[in-house]
PDB file of C-alpha atoms in Angstrom:
ATOM      1  CA  MET A   1     -35.744  22.007  18.515  1.00  0.00           C
ATOM      2  CA  ALA A   2     -34.064  25.605  17.290  1.00  0.00           C
ATOM      3  CA  GLU A   3     -31.250  24.580  19.918  1.00  0.00           C
ATOM      4  CA  ASP A   4     -30.685  21.173  17.916  1.00  0.00           C
ATOM      5  CA  PHE A   5     -30.264  23.162  14.455  1.00  0.00           C
ATOM      6  CA  SER A   6     -27.742  25.472  16.269  1.00  0.00           C
ATOM      7  CA  ALA A   7     -25.786  22.448  17.588  1.00  0.00           C
ATOM      8  CA  LEU A   8     -25.950  20.821  14.215  1.00  0.00           C
ATOM      9  CA  ALA A   9     -24.384  23.880  12.487  1.00  0.00           C
ATOM     10  CA  GLU A  10     -21.539  23.953  14.674  1.00  0.00           C
ATOM     11  CA  LEU A  11     -20.736  20.376  14.025  1.00  0.00           C
ATOM     12  CA  LYS A  12     -20.903  20.979  10.377  1.00  0.00           C
ATOM     13  CA  ALA A  13     -18.618  24.022  10.308  1.00  0.00           C
ATOM     14  CA  PRO A  14     -15.298  22.902   8.992  1.00  0.00           C
ATOM     15  CA  MET A  15     -12.502  22.695  11.390  1.00  0.00           C
ATOM     16  CA  PRO A  16      -9.340  24.522  10.016  1.00  0.00           C
ATOM     17  CA  GLN A  17      -6.549  21.938   9.953  1.00  0.00           C
ATOM     18  CA  ALA A  18      -2.939  22.970   9.036  1.00  0.00           C
ATOM     19  CA  ALA A  19      -0.993  20.646   6.390  1.00  0.00           C
ATOM     20  CA  PRO A  20       1.725  18.813   8.053  1.00  0.00           C
ATOM     21  CA  VAL A  21       5.037  20.219   7.895  1.00  0.00           C
ATOM     22  CA  ARG A  22       7.271  17.508   6.754  1.00  0.00           C
ATOM     23  CA  GLU A  23      10.839  17.375   8.020  1.00  0.00           C
ATOM     24  CA  PRO A  24      13.808  16.101   6.137  1.00  0.00           C
ATOM     25  CA  LYS A  25      15.286  12.751   7.270  1.00  0.00           C
ATOM     26  CA  ILE A  26      18.962  13.187   6.755  1.00  0.00           C
ATOM     27  CA  ASP A  27      21.237  10.794   8.893  1.00  0.00           C
ATOM     28  CA  ALA A  28      24.848  11.890  10.415  1.00  0.00           C
ATOM     29  CA  GLN A  29      26.531  11.175   6.978  1.00  0.00           C
ATOM     30  CA  GLY A  30      24.194  13.692   5.346  1.00  0.00           C
ATOM     31  CA  ARG A  31      22.378  10.799   3.781  1.00  0.00           C
ATOM     32  CA  SER A  32      18.738   9.840   3.123  1.00  0.00           C
ATOM     33  CA  TYR A  33      17.585   6.428   3.337  1.00  0.00           C
ATOM     34  CA  ALA A  34      14.365   4.687   1.672  1.00  0.00           C
ATOM     35  CA  THR A  35      13.355   0.977   0.727  1.00  0.00           C
ATOM     36  CA  GLY A  36      12.042   0.487  -2.697  1.00  0.00           C
ATOM     37  CA  LYS A  37      10.244  -2.775  -3.715  1.00  0.00           C
ATOM     38  CA  ARG A  38       9.062  -3.865  -7.196  1.00  0.00           C
ATOM     39  CA  LYS A  39       7.874  -7.653  -8.052  1.00  0.00           C
ATOM     40  CA  ASN A  40      10.225  -9.573  -5.749  1.00  0.00           C
ATOM     41  CA  ALA A  41      13.092  -7.162  -5.749  1.00  0.00           C
ATOM     42  CA  VAL A  42      14.092  -5.211  -2.801  1.00  0.00           C
ATOM     43  CA  ALA A  43      16.539  -2.055  -2.876  1.00  0.00           C
ATOM     44  CA  ARG A  44      17.798  -0.312   0.018  1.00  0.00           C
ATOM     45  CA  VAL A  45      18.850   3.241  -1.562  1.00  0.00           C
ATOM     46  CA  TRP A  46      21.078   6.138   0.038  1.00  0.00           C
ATOM     47  CA  VAL A  47      20.848   9.430  -1.253  1.00  0.00           C
ATOM     48  CA  LYS A  48      23.418  12.334  -0.642  1.00  0.00           C
ATOM     49  CA  PRO A  49      24.248  15.511  -2.580  1.00  0.00           C
ATOM     50  CA  GLY A  50      27.165  14.829  -5.348  1.00  0.00           C
ATOM     51  CA  SER A  51      28.152  14.755  -8.651  1.00  0.00           C
ATOM     52  CA  GLY A  52      25.139  12.185 -10.008  1.00  0.00           C
ATOM     53  CA  ARG A  53      27.017   8.897  -9.609  1.00  0.00           C
ATOM     54  CA  ILE A  54      24.920   5.833  -9.149  1.00  0.00           C
ATOM     55  CA  ILE A  55      26.348   2.859  -7.666  1.00  0.00           C
ATOM     56  CA  VAL A  56      24.295  -0.564  -7.643  1.00  0.00           C
ATOM     57  CA  ASN A  57      25.622  -3.577  -5.526  1.00  0.00           C
ATOM     58  CA  GLY A  58      29.263  -1.912  -5.781  1.00  0.00           C
ATOM     59  CA  ARG A  59      29.113  -1.468  -9.675  1.00  0.00           C
ATOM     60  CA  ALA A  60      28.255   1.365 -11.874  1.00  0.00           C
ATOM     61  CA  VAL A  61      24.859   1.688 -13.233  1.00  0.00           C
ATOM     62  CA  GLU A  62      26.204   1.348 -16.669  1.00  0.00           C
ATOM     63  CA  VAL A  63      27.814  -2.171 -15.548  1.00  0.00           C
ATOM     64  CA  TYR A  64      24.988  -3.407 -13.747  1.00  0.00           C
ATOM     65  CA  PHE A  65      21.941  -1.859 -15.702  1.00  0.00           C
ATOM     66  CA  ALA A  66      23.432  -2.524 -19.377  1.00  0.00           C
ATOM     67  CA  ARG A  67      19.895  -1.861 -21.122  1.00  0.00           C
ATOM     68  CA  PRO A  68      19.456   1.759 -21.645  1.00  0.00           C
ATOM     69  CA  VAL A  69      15.846   1.731 -20.681  1.00  0.00           C
ATOM     70  CA  LEU A  70      16.640   0.368 -17.488  1.00  0.00           C
ATOM     71  CA  ARG A  71      19.072   3.105 -16.999  1.00  0.00           C
ATOM     72  CA  MET A  72      16.147   5.865 -18.074  1.00  0.00           C
ATOM     73  CA  LEU A  73      14.004   4.192 -15.775  1.00  0.00           C
ATOM     74  CA  ILE A  74      16.255   4.674 -12.748  1.00  0.00           C
ATOM     75  CA  ASN A  75      16.921   8.462 -13.846  1.00  0.00           C
ATOM     76  CA  GLN A  76      13.082   9.350 -14.197  1.00  0.00           C
ATOM     77  CA  PRO A  77      12.591  10.798 -10.672  1.00  0.00           C
ATOM     78  CA  PHE A  78      15.670  12.941 -10.809  1.00  0.00           C
ATOM     79  CA  ALA A  79      14.356  14.299 -14.542  1.00  0.00           C
ATOM     80  CA  VAL A  80      10.688  15.106 -12.868  1.00  0.00           C
ATOM     81  CA  ALA A  81      12.486  16.920  -9.806  1.00  0.00           C
ATOM     82  CA  ASN A  82      14.809  18.715 -11.884  1.00  0.00           C
ATOM     83  CA  ARG A  83      17.736  17.172  -9.747  1.00  0.00           C
ATOM     84  CA  VAL A  84      19.875  15.517 -12.804  1.00  0.00           C
ATOM     85  CA  GLY A  85      23.315  15.316 -11.642  1.00  0.00           C
ATOM     86  CA  GLN A  86      22.922  16.891  -8.246  1.00  0.00           C
ATOM     87  CA  PHE A  87      22.567  13.718  -6.026  1.00  0.00           C
ATOM     88  CA  ASP A  88      24.872  10.284  -5.570  1.00  0.00           C
ATOM     89  CA  VAL A  89      23.063   7.244  -5.044  1.00  0.00           C
ATOM     90  CA  VAL A  90      24.428   3.789  -3.609  1.00  0.00           C
ATOM     91  CA  CYS A  91      21.992   1.187  -3.473  1.00  0.00           C
ATOM     92  CA  THR A  92      22.053  -2.687  -2.731  1.00  0.00           C
ATOM     93  CA  VAL A  93      19.526  -4.521  -4.345  1.00  0.00           C
ATOM     94  CA  ILE A  94      18.401  -8.399  -4.178  1.00  0.00           C
ATOM     95  CA  GLY A  95      15.351 -10.700  -5.686  1.00  0.00           C
ATOM     96  CA  GLY A  96      13.788 -10.622  -8.744  1.00  0.00           C
ATOM     97  CA  GLY A  97      15.289  -9.987 -12.235  1.00  0.00           C
ATOM     98  CA  LEU A  98      16.920  -7.065 -13.871  1.00  0.00           C
ATOM     99  CA  SER A  99      13.475  -5.225 -14.539  1.00  0.00           C
ATOM    100  CA  GLY A 100      12.068  -5.476 -11.045  1.00  0.00           C
ATOM    101  CA  GLN A 101      15.466  -4.515  -9.795  1.00  0.00           C
ATOM    102  CA  ALA A 102      15.415  -1.273 -11.803  1.00  0.00           C
ATOM    103  CA  GLY A 103      11.649  -0.824 -10.712  1.00  0.00           C
ATOM    104  CA  ALA A 104      12.700  -0.998  -6.943  1.00  0.00           C
ATOM    105  CA  VAL A 105      15.636   1.292  -7.473  1.00  0.00           C
ATOM    106  CA  ARG A 106      13.514   3.832  -9.003  1.00  0.00           C
ATOM    107  CA  HIS A 107      10.803   3.463  -6.138  1.00  0.00           C
ATOM    108  CA  GLY A 108      13.572   3.761  -3.485  1.00  0.00           C
ATOM    109  CA  ILE A 109      15.263   6.857  -5.236  1.00  0.00           C
ATOM    110  CA  SER A 110      11.922   8.657  -5.347  1.00  0.00           C
ATOM    111  CA  LYS A 111      11.291   7.885  -1.846  1.00  0.00           C
ATOM    112  CA  ALA A 112      14.717   8.798  -0.703  1.00  0.00           C
ATOM    113  CA  LEU A 113      14.417  12.108  -2.352  1.00  0.00           C
ATOM    114  CA  THR A 114      11.142  13.057  -0.685  1.00  0.00           C
ATOM    115  CA  TYR A 115      12.819  12.436   2.802  1.00  0.00           C
ATOM    116  CA  TYR A 116      16.049  14.636   1.685  1.00  0.00           C
ATOM    117  CA  GLU A 117      13.883  17.263   0.207  1.00  0.00           C
ATOM    118  CA  PRO A 118      10.033  16.998   1.311  1.00  0.00           C
ATOM    119  CA  GLU A 119       8.982  19.791  -1.126  1.00  0.00           C
ATOM    120  CA  LEU A 120       9.693  17.340  -4.072  1.00  0.00           C
ATOM    121  CA  ARG A 121       7.014  15.225  -2.919  1.00  0.00           C
ATOM    122  CA  SER A 122       4.150  16.543  -5.146  1.00  0.00           C
ATOM    123  CA  PRO A 123       6.121  16.556  -8.517  1.00  0.00           C
ATOM    124  CA  LEU A 124       7.040  12.809  -7.681  1.00  0.00           C
ATOM    125  CA  LYS A 125       3.655  12.115  -6.620  1.00  0.00           C
ATOM    126  CA  ALA A 126       2.313  13.523  -9.851  1.00  0.00           C
ATOM    127  CA  GLY A 127       4.571  11.627 -11.691  1.00  0.00           C
ATOM    128  CA  GLY A 128       3.525   7.982  -9.771  1.00  0.00           C
ATOM    129  CA  PHE A 129       7.069   7.489  -8.600  1.00  0.00           C
ATOM    130  CA  PRO A 130       6.636   7.012  -4.806  1.00  0.00           C
ATOM    131  CA  THR A 131       3.738   4.387  -5.094  1.00  0.00           C
ATOM    132  CA  ARG A 132       4.846   0.810  -4.829  1.00  0.00           C
ATOM    133  CA  ASP A 133       3.826  -1.325  -7.943  1.00  0.00           C
ATOM    134  CA  SER A 134       2.044  -4.009  -6.132  1.00  0.00           C
ATOM    135  CA  ARG A 135       1.628  -6.475  -8.903  1.00  0.00           C
ATOM    136  CA  VAL A 136       3.688  -9.690  -8.429  1.00  0.00           C
ATOM    137  CA  VAL A 137       3.659 -13.023 -10.315  1.00  0.00           C
ATOM    138  CA  GLU A 138       0.755 -14.936  -9.905  1.00  0.00           C
ATOM    139  CA  ARG A 139       1.097 -18.598  -8.288  1.00  0.00           C
ATOM    140  CA  LYS A 140       0.930 -21.856 -10.115  1.00  0.00           C
ATOM    141  CA  LYS A 141      -2.236 -24.094  -9.267  1.00  0.00           C
ATOM    142  CA  TYR A 142      -2.454 -27.672  -9.394  1.00  0.00           C
ATOM    143  CA  GLY A 143      -4.209 -29.156 -12.353  1.00  0.00           C
ATOM    144  CA  ARG A 144      -2.654 -26.308 -14.638  1.00  0.00           C
ATOM    145  CA  ALA A 145       0.494 -25.949 -16.771  1.00  0.00           C
ATOM    146  CA  LYS A 146       1.065 -22.429 -15.200  1.00  0.00           C
ATOM    147  CA  ALA A 147      -1.209 -20.064 -13.020  1.00  0.00           C
ATOM    148  CA  ARG A 148      -3.685 -19.917 -15.758  1.00  0.00           C
ATOM    149  CA  ARG A 149      -2.780 -22.202 -18.798  1.00  0.00           C
ATOM    150  CA  SER A 150      -4.242 -25.617 -18.887  1.00  0.00           C
ATOM    151  CA  PHE A 151      -2.544 -28.547 -20.155  1.00  0.00           C
ATOM    152  CA  GLN A 152      -2.767 -29.374 -24.152  1.00  0.00           C
ATOM    153  CA  PHE A 153      -6.085 -30.916 -24.833  1.00  0.00           C
ATOM    154  CA  SER A 154      -5.810 -34.505 -26.665  1.00  0.00           C
ATOM    155  CA  LYS A 155      -9.122 -35.910 -27.840  1.00  0.00           C
ATOM    156  CA  ARG A 156      -7.572 -39.456 -27.999  1.00  0.00           C
TER     157      ARG A 156
END
C-alpha cells in the first residue's frame, strides 16, 4: 500500500516543460504572410519592413477604405505593438463588404506581425487581434421574411 502512495506521488509531481520557442516565418523577399478572415471576407496579407505604406488590392488604403474608422481599425495592430510606420503591407481582399474586409485585413496584419516578430504575440493577443471573429450572417429560413423576422401579420 505504501508503494502505491509513493507511485502516485511521483505521478502527481509536475513535469517541467519549457515554453515553445517560436521562430520567425520570413520568405526569401523578407516578408511574412498570413491570411485574415472576417464575415465572408478573406484577406491575404504580406508584411515587410518599410515606411508604413498599406496597399489594398493595388490601391492605397486611403483610397480603398475611404472611411476613417476603417483605416483606424486596420492600424490598430501596429499601434498596440508600437510599430506604427515601420512595416509596409500589401494585401488582397475578396468577399464581404468594406467593414468585413477591414476586419479581415486587421486579422491578417496581426497574424503576419506575429510571424515576423514572435515576441509581439503577447501584446497583440491581449488586444484580441489574432482571434478570428467567427460571427457570420445567419441564413434565411423558409416561412420567414429573413433569418428570424416573420411576415407581417394580418387578421383578415
